[in-house]
mmCIF file of C-alpha atoms in Angstrom:
data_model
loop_
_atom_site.group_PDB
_atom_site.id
_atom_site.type_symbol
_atom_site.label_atom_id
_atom_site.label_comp_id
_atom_site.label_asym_id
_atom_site.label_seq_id
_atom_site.Cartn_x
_atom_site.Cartn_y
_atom_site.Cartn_z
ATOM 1 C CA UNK H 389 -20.421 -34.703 41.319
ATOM 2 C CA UNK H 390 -21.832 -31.318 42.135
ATOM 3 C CA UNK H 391 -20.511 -29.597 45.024
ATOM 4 C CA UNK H 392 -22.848 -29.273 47.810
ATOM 5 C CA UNK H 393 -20.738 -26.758 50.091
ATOM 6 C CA UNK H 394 -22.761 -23.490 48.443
ATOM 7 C CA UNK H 395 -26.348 -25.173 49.218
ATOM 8 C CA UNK H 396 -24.778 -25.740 52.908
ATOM 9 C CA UNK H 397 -23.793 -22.433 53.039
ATOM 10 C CA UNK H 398 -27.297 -21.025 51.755
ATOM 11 C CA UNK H 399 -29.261 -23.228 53.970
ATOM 12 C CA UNK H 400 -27.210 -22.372 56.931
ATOM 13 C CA UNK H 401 -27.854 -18.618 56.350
ATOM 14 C CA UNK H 402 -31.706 -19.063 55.706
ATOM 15 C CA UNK H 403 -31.712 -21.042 59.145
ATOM 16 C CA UNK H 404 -29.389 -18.279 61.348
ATOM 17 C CA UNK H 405 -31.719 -15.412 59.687
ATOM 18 C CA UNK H 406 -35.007 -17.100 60.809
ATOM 19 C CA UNK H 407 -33.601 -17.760 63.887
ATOM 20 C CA UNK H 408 -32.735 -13.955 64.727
ATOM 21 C CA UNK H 409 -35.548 -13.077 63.137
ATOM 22 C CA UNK H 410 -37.747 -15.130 65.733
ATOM 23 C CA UNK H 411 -35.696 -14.463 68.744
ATOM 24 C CA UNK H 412 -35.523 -11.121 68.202
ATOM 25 C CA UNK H 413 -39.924 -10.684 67.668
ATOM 26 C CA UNK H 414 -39.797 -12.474 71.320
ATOM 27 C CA UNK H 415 -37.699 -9.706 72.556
ATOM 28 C CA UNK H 416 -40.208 -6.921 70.769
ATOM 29 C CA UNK H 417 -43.538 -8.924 72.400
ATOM 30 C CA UNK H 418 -41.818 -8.695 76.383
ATOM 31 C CA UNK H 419 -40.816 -4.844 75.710
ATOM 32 C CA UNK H 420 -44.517 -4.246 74.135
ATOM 33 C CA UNK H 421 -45.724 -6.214 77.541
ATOM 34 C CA UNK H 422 -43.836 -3.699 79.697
ATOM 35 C CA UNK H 423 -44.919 -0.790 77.549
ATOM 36 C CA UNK H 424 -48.707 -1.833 77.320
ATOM 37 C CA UNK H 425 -49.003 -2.157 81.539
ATOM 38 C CA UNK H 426 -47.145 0.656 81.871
ATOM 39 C CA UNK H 427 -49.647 2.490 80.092
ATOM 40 C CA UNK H 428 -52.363 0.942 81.258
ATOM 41 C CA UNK H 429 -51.462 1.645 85.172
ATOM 42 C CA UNK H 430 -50.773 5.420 83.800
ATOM 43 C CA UNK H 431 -54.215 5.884 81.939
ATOM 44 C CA UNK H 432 -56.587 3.659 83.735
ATOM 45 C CA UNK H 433 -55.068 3.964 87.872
ATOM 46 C CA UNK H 434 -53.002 7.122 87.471
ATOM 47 C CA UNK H 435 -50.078 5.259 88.529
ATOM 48 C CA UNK H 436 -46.540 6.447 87.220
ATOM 49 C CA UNK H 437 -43.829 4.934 88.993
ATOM 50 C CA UNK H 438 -40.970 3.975 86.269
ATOM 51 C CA UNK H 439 -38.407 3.536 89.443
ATOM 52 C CA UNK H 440 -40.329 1.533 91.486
ATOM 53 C CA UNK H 441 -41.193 -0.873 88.247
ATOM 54 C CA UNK H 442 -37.452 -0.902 87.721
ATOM 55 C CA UNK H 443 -36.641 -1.399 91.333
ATOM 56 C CA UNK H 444 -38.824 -4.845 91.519
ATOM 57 C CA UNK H 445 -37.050 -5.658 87.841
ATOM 58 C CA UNK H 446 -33.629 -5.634 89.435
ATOM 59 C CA UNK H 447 -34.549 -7.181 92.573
ATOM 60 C CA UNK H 448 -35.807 -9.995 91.136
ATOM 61 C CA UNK H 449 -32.715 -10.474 89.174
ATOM 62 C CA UNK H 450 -31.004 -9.780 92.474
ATOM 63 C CA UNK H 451 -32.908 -12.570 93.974
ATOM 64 C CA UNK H 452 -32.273 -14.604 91.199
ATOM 65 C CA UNK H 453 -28.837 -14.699 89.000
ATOM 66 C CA UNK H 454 -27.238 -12.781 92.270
ATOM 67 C CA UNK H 455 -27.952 -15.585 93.990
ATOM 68 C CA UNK H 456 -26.392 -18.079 91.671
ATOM 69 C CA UNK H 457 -23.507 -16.398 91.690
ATOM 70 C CA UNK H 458 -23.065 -16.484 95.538
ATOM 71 C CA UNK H 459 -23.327 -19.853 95.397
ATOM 72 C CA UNK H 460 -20.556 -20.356 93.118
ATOM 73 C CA UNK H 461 -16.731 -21.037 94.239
ATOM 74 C CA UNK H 462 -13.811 -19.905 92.700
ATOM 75 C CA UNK H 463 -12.725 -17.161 90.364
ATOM 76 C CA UNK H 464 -16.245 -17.008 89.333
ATOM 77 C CA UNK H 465 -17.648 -16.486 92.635
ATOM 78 C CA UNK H 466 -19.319 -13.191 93.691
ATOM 79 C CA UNK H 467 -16.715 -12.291 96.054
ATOM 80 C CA UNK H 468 -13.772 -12.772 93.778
ATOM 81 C CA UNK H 469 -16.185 -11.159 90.924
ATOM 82 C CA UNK H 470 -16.936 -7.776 93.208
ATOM 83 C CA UNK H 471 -13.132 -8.053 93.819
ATOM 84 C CA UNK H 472 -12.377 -7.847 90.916
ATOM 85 C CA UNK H 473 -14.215 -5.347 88.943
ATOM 86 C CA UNK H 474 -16.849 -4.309 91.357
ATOM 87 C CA UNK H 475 -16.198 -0.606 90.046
ATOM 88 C CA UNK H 476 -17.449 -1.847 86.222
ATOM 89 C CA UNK H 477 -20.113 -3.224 87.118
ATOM 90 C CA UNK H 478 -21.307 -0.289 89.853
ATOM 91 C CA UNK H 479 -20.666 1.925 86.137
ATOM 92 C CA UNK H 480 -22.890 -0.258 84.226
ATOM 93 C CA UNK H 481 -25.809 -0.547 87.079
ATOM 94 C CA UNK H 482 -25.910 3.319 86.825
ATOM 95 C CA UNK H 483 -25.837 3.237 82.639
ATOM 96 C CA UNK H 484 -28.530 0.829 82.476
ATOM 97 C CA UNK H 485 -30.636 2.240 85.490
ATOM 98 C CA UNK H 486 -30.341 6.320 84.295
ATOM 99 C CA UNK H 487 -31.126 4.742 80.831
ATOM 100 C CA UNK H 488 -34.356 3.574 81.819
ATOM 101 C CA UNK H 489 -35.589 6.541 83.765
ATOM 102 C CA UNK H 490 -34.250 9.045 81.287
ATOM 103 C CA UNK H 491 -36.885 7.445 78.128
ATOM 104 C CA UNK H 492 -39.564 6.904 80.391
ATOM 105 C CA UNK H 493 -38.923 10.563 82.231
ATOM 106 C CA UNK H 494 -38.645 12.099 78.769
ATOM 107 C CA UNK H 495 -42.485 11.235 77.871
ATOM 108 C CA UNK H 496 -43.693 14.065 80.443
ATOM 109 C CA UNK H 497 -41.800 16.836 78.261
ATOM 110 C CA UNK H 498 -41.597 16.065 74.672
ATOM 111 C CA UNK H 499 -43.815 14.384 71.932
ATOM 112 C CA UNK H 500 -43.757 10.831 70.924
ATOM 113 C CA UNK H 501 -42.436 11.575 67.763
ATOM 114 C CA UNK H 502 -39.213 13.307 69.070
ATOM 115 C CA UNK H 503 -39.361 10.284 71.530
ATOM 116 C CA UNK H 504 -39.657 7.421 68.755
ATOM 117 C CA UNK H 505 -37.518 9.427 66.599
ATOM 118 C CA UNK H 506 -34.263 10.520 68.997
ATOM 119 C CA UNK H 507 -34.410 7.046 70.533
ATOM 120 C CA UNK H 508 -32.665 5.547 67.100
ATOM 121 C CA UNK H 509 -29.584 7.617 68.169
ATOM 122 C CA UNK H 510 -28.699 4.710 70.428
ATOM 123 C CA UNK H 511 -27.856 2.516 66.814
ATOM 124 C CA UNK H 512 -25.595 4.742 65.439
ATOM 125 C CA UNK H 513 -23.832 5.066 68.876
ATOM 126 C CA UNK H 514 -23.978 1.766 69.297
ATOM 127 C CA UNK H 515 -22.122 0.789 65.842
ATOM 128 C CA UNK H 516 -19.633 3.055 66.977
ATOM 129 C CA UNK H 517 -18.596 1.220 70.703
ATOM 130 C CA UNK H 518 -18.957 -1.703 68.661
ATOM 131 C CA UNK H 519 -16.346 -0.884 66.146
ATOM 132 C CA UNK H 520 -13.725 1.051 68.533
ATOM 133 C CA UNK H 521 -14.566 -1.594 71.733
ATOM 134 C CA UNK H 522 -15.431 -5.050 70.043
ATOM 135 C CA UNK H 523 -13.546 -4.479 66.986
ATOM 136 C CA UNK H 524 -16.997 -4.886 64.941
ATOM 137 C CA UNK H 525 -16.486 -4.096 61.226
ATOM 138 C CA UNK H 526 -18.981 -3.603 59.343
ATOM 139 C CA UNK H 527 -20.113 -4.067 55.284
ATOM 140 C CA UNK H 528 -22.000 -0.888 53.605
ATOM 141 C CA UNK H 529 -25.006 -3.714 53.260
ATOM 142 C CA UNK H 530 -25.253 -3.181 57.086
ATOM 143 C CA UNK H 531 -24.938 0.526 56.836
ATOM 144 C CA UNK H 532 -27.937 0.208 54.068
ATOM 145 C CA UNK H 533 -29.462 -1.840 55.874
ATOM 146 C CA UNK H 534 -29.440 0.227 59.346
ATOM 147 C CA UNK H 535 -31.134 3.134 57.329
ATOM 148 C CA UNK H 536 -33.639 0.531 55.998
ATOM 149 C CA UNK H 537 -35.011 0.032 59.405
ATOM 150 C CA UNK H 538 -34.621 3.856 60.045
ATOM 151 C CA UNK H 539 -36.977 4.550 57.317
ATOM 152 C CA UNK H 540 -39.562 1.965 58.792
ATOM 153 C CA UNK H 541 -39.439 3.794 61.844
ATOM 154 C CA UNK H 542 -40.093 7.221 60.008
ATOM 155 C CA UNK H 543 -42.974 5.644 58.198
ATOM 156 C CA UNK H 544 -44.323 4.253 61.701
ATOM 157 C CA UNK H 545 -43.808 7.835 63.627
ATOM 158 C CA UNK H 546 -46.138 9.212 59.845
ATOM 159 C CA UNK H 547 -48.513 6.651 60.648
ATOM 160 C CA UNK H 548 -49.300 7.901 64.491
ATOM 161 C CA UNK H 549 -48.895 11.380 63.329
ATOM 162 C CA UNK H 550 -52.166 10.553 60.453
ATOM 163 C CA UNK H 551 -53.258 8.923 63.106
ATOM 164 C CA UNK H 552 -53.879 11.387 66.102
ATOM 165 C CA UNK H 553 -51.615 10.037 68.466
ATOM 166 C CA UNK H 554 -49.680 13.459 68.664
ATOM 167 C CA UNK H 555 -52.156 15.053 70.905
ATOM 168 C CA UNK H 556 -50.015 17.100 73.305
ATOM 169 C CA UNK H 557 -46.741 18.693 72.387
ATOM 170 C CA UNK H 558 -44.364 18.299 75.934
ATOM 171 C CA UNK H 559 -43.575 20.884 78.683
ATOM 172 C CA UNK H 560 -40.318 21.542 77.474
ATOM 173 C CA UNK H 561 -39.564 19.945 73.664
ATOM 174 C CA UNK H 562 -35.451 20.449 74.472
ATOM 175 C CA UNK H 563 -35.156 18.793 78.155
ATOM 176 C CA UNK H 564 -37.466 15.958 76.845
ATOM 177 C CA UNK H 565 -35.579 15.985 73.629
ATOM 178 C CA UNK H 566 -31.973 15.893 75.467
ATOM 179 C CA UNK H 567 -32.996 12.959 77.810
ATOM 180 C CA UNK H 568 -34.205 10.673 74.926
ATOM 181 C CA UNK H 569 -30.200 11.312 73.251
ATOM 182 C CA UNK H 570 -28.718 10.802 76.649
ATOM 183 C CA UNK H 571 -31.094 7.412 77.302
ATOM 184 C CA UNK H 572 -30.179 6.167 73.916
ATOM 185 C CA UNK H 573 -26.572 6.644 74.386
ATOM 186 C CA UNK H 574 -26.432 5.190 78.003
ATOM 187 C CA UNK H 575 -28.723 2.350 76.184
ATOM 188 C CA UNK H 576 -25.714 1.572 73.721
ATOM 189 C CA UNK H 577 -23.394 1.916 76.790
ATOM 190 C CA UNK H 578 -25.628 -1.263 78.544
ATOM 191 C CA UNK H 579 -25.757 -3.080 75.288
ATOM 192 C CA UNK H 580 -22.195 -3.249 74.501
ATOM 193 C CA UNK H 581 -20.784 -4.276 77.923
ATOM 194 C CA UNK H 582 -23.699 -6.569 78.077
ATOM 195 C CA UNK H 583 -22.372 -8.434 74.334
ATOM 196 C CA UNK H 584 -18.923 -8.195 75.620
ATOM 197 C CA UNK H 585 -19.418 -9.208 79.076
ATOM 198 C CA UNK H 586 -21.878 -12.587 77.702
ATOM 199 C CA UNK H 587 -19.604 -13.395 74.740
ATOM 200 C CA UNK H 588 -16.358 -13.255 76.986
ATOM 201 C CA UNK H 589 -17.547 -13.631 80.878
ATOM 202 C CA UNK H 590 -21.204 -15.380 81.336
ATOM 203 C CA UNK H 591 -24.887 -14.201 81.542
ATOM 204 C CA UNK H 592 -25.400 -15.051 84.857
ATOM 205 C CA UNK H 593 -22.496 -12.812 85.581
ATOM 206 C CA UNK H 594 -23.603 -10.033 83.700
ATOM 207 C CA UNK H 595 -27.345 -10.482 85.430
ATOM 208 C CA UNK H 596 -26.171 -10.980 88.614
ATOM 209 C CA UNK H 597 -23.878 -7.574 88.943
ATOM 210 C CA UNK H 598 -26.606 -5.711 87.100
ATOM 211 C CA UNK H 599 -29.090 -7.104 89.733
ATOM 212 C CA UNK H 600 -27.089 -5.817 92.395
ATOM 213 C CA UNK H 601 -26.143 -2.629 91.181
ATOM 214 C CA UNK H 602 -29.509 -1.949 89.655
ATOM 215 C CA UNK H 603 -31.350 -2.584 92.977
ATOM 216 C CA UNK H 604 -29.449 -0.851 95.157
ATOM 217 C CA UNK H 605 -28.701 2.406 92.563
ATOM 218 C CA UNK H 606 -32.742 2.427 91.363
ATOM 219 C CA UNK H 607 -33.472 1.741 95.369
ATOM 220 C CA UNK H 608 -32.000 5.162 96.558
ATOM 221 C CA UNK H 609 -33.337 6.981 93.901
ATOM 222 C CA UNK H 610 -36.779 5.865 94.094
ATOM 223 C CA UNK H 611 -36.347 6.630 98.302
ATOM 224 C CA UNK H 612 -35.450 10.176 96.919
ATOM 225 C CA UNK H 613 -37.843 10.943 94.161
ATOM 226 C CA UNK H 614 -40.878 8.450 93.672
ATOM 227 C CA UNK H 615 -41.703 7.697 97.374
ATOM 228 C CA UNK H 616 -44.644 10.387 97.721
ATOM 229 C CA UNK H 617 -46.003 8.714 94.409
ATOM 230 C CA UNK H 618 -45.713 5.273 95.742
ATOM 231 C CA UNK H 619 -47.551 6.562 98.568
ATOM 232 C CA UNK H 620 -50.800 7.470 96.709
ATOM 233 C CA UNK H 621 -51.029 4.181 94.765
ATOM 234 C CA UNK H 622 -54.617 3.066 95.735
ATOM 235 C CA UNK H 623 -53.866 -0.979 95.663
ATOM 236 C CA UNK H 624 -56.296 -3.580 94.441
ATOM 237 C CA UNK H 625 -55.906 -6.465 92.361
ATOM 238 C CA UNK H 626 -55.895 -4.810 89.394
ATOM 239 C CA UNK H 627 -52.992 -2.452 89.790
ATOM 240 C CA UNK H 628 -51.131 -5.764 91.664
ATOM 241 C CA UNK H 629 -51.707 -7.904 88.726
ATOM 242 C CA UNK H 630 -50.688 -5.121 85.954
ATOM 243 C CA UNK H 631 -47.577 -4.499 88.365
ATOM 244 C CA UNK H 632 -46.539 -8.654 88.565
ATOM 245 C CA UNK H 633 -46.926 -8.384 84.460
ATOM 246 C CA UNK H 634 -44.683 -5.792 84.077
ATOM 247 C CA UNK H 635 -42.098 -7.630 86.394
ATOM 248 C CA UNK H 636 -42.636 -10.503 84.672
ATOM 249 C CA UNK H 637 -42.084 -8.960 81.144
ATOM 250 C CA UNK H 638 -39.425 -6.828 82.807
ATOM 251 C CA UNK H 639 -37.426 -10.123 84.037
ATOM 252 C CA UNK H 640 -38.196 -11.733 80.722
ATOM 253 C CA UNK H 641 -36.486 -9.503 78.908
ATOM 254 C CA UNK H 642 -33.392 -9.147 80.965
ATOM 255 C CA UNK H 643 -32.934 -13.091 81.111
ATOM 256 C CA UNK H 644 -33.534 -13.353 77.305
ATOM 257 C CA UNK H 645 -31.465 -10.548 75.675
ATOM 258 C CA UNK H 646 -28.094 -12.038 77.099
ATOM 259 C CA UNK H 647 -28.973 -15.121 75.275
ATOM 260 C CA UNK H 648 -30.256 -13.317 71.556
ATOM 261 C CA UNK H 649 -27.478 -11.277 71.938
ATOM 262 C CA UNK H 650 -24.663 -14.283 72.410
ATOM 263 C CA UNK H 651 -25.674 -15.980 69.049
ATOM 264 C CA UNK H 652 -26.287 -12.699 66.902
ATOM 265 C CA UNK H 653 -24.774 -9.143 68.379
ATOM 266 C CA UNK H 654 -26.147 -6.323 70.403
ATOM 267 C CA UNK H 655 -26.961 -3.924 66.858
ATOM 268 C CA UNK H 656 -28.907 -6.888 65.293
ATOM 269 C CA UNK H 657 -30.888 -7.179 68.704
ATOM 270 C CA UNK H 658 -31.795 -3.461 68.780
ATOM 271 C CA UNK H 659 -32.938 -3.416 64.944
ATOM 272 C CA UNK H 660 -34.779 -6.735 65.775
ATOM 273 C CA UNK H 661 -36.657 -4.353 68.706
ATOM 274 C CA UNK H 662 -37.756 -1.470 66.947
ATOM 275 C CA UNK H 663 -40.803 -3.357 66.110
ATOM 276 C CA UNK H 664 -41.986 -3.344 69.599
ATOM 277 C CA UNK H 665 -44.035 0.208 69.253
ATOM 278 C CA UNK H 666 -45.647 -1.886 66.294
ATOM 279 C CA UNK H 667 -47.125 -4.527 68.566
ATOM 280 C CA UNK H 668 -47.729 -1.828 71.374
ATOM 281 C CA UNK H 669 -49.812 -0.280 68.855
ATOM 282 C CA UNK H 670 -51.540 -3.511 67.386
ATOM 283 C CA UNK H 671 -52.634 -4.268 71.376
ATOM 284 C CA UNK H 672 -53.204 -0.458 72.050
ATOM 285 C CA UNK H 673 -56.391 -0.985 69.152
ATOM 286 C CA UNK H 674 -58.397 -2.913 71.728
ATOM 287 C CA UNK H 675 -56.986 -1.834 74.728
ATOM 288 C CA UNK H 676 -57.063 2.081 74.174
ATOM 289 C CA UNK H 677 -59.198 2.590 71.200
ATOM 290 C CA UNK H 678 -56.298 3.598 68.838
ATOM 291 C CA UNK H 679 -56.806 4.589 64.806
ATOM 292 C CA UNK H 680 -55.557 2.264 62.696
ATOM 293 C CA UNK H 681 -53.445 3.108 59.425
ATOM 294 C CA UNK H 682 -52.263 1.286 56.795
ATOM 295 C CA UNK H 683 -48.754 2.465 57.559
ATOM 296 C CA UNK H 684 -48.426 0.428 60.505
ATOM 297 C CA UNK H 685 -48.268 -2.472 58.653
ATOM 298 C CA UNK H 686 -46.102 -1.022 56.162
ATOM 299 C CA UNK H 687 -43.607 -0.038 58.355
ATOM 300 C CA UNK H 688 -43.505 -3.511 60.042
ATOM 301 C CA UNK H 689 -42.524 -4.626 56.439
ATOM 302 C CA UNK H 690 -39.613 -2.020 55.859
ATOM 303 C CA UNK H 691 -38.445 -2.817 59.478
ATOM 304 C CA UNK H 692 -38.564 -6.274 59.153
ATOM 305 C CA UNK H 693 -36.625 -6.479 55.339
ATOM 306 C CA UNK H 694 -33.784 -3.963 56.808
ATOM 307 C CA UNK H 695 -33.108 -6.375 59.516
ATOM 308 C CA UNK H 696 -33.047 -9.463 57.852
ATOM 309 C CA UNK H 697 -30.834 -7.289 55.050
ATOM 310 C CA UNK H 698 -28.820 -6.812 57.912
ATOM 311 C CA UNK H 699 -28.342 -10.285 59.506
ATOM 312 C CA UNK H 700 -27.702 -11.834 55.910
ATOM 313 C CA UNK H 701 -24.302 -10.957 55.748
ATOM 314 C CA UNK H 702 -22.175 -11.423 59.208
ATOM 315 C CA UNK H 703 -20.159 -8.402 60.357
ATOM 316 C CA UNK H 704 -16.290 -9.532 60.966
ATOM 317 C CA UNK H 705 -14.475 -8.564 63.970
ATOM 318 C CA UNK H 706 -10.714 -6.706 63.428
ATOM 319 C CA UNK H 707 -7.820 -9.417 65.286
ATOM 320 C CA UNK H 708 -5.053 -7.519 66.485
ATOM 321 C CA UNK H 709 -1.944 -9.159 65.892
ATOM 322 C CA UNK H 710 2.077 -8.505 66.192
ATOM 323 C CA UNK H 711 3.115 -11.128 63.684
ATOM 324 C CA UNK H 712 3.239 -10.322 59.884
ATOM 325 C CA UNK H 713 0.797 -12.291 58.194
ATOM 326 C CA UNK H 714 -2.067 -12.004 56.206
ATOM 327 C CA UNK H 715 -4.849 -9.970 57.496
ATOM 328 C CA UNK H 716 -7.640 -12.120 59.046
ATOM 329 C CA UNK H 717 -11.207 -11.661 60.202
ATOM 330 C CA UNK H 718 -13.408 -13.550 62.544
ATOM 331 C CA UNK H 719 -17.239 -13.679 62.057
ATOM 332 C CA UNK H 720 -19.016 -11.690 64.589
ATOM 333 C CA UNK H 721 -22.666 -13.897 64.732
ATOM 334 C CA UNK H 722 -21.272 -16.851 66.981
ATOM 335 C CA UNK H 723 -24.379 -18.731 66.091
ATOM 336 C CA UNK H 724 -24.007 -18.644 62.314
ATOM 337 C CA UNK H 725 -19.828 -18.789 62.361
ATOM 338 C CA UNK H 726 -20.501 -22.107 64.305
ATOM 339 C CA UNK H 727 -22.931 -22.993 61.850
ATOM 340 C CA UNK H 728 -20.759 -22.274 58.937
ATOM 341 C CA UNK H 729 -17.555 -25.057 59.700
ATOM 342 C CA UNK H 730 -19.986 -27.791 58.768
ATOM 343 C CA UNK H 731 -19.464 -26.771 55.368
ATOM 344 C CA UNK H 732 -15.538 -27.124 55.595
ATOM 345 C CA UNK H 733 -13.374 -25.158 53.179
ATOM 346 C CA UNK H 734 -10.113 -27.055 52.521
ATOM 347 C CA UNK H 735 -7.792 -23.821 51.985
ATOM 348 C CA UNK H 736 -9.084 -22.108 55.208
ATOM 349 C CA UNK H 737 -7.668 -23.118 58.706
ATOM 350 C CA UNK H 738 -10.506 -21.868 61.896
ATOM 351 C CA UNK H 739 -9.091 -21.494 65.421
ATOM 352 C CA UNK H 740 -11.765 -20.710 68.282
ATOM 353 C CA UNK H 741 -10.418 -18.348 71.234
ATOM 354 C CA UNK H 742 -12.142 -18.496 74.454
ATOM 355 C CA UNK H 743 -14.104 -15.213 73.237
ATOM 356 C CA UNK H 744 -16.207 -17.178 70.777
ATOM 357 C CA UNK H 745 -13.969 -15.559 68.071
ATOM 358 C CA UNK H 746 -13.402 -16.924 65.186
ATOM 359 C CA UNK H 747 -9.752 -16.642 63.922
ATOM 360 C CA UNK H 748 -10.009 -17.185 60.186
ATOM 361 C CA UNK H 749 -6.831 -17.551 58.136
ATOM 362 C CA UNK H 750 -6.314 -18.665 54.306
ATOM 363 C CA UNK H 751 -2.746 -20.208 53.087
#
């Protein structure tokens, strides 16, 4: 009788990668939808307001997952939750808010190649909190990988350069060029408290402190430095509707990351995402009369076979231990480690902690 545990195995990967892969495009199409009205408000109604867009972002998950959370009793409830760690989470609303204005502020002084370029710093940075404060360890296929999708987003930043989208070369190349490095990092910051805090705590906690935080942090500094812009919006339905679609993409985005990032891990979800200039650029043909090259779509392709090089072999996570025993590993993907005991191996004994962990230990 043949054994059927390596075709479980194989059709259990095949399904996780597809999986990522999908959930990860959704997360590329809601950033392209913030970055398309964004600069459509900029080019068409002069209107650039990153803060404010951020402010109505983290109100609504203020309204929202804040609200949930007030509602709850218990060691879970906001109260005990603020009690707690209110100081965490007060550090994270700042990462996450300074993040956002730092990329978008970095635009008015340096290119969009320095911009598309620097802005990969965040994965390197980001495999490095994951290794010292998740215990992540990775495989050199994921190190290949990572430079896989690194040289897709070379070939895209080529492509605009053939392309004539490097029109104007910044104010001041260095301040632009220091704020992308200092986004990216505060970006891997965001993402790694948001995987632990989801994978350990809950989304809705994680969405409801960065709600708060975010709204009142991105509230005094738009009272500070946006207000006189704010001012000189000239409102119509146009500028309303292109402002509800960024919320909207803005919210989606925030509400669905928690989610990708629970099953796979915060580095697979930001290699999934660097396809979202792609689509940017594939609606930015209609909508702003872009030049098309043929290394768009070849980039797409080297993106796209890094990452699924990537999420074809999970990274394990270091267990510390005080007991002498054989050195163990848990899988770091918690949808595909799940996935992975229906094919049961007889010599290997699984123990879930309440950190999705899997504990993996051979006699």
């Amino acid at each position: 009788m043949l054994n059927s545990e390596p075709y479980c195995f194989v059709f259990y990967i095949c399904r996780y990668i597809l999986k990522t892969i999908v959930l990860g495009q959704m997360l590329s199409l809601f950033i392209c939808g913030t970055a398309v009205t964004s600069q459509y408000l900029a080019e068409q109604f002069q209107v650039n307001t990153p803060m404010f867009q951020s402010f109505i972002n983290y109100s609504l998950l203020l309204l929202v997952y804040t609200t949930m959370l007030a509602f709850r009793t218990g060691n879970d409830s906001l109260l005990q939750i603020l009690k707690q760690r209110w100081w965490k989470y007060l550090l994270l609303g700042l990462a996450d808010v300074e993040a956002n204005y730092m990329i978008v502020k970095a635009y008015q002084y340096t290119t969009l190649t320095s911009v598309q370029l620097l802005d990969c710093f965040g994965i390197p940075v980001l495999m490095a909190l994951s290794w010292f404060i998740l215990r992540a360890r990775y495989k050199l296929i994921h190190f290949i990988a990572v430079a896989v999708c690194l040289l897709g987003v070379g070939t895209m930043v080529g492509a605009d350069i053939l392309a004539g989208r490097q029109d104007t070369e910044g104010s001041d190349v260095v301040i632009g060029d220091v704020l992308v490095l200092l986004g990216a990092s505060l970006y891997a910051i965001s993402n790694v408290s948001e995987e632990y805090i989801v994978k350990n705590l809950s989304r809705v906690e994680f969405l409801g402190m960065v709600g708060l935080f975010g709204t009142i942090i991105s509230g005094l500094q738009l009272a500070i430095l946006e207000h006189k812009d704010i001012m000189k919006i000239q409102w119509n339905w146009k500028v309303a509707l292109l402002f509800a679609a960024f919320a909207l993409c803005m919210f989606g985005l925030y509400s669905f990351m928690p989610v990708v990032i629970k099953v796979t891990s915060a580095t697979s979800v930001n290699l999934g995402i660097l396809t979202a200039d792609l689509y940017s650029l594939f609606f930015g043909l209609f909508l702003f009369y872009y030049k098309f090259s043929g290394l768009y779509i070849l980039s797409f392709i080297v993106i796209m076979v890094g990452f699924i090089l990537y999420c074809s072999t999970p990274t394990l996570t270091a267990e510390a231990t005080t007991l002498p025993q054989p050195v163990s590993a848990g899988v770091d993907n918690a949808a595909l480690k799940i996935e992975e005991n229906d094919c049961e191996t007889p010599a290997a004994t699984v123990q879930f902690t309440r950190a999705e962990t899997v504990v993996v230990s051979t006699n």
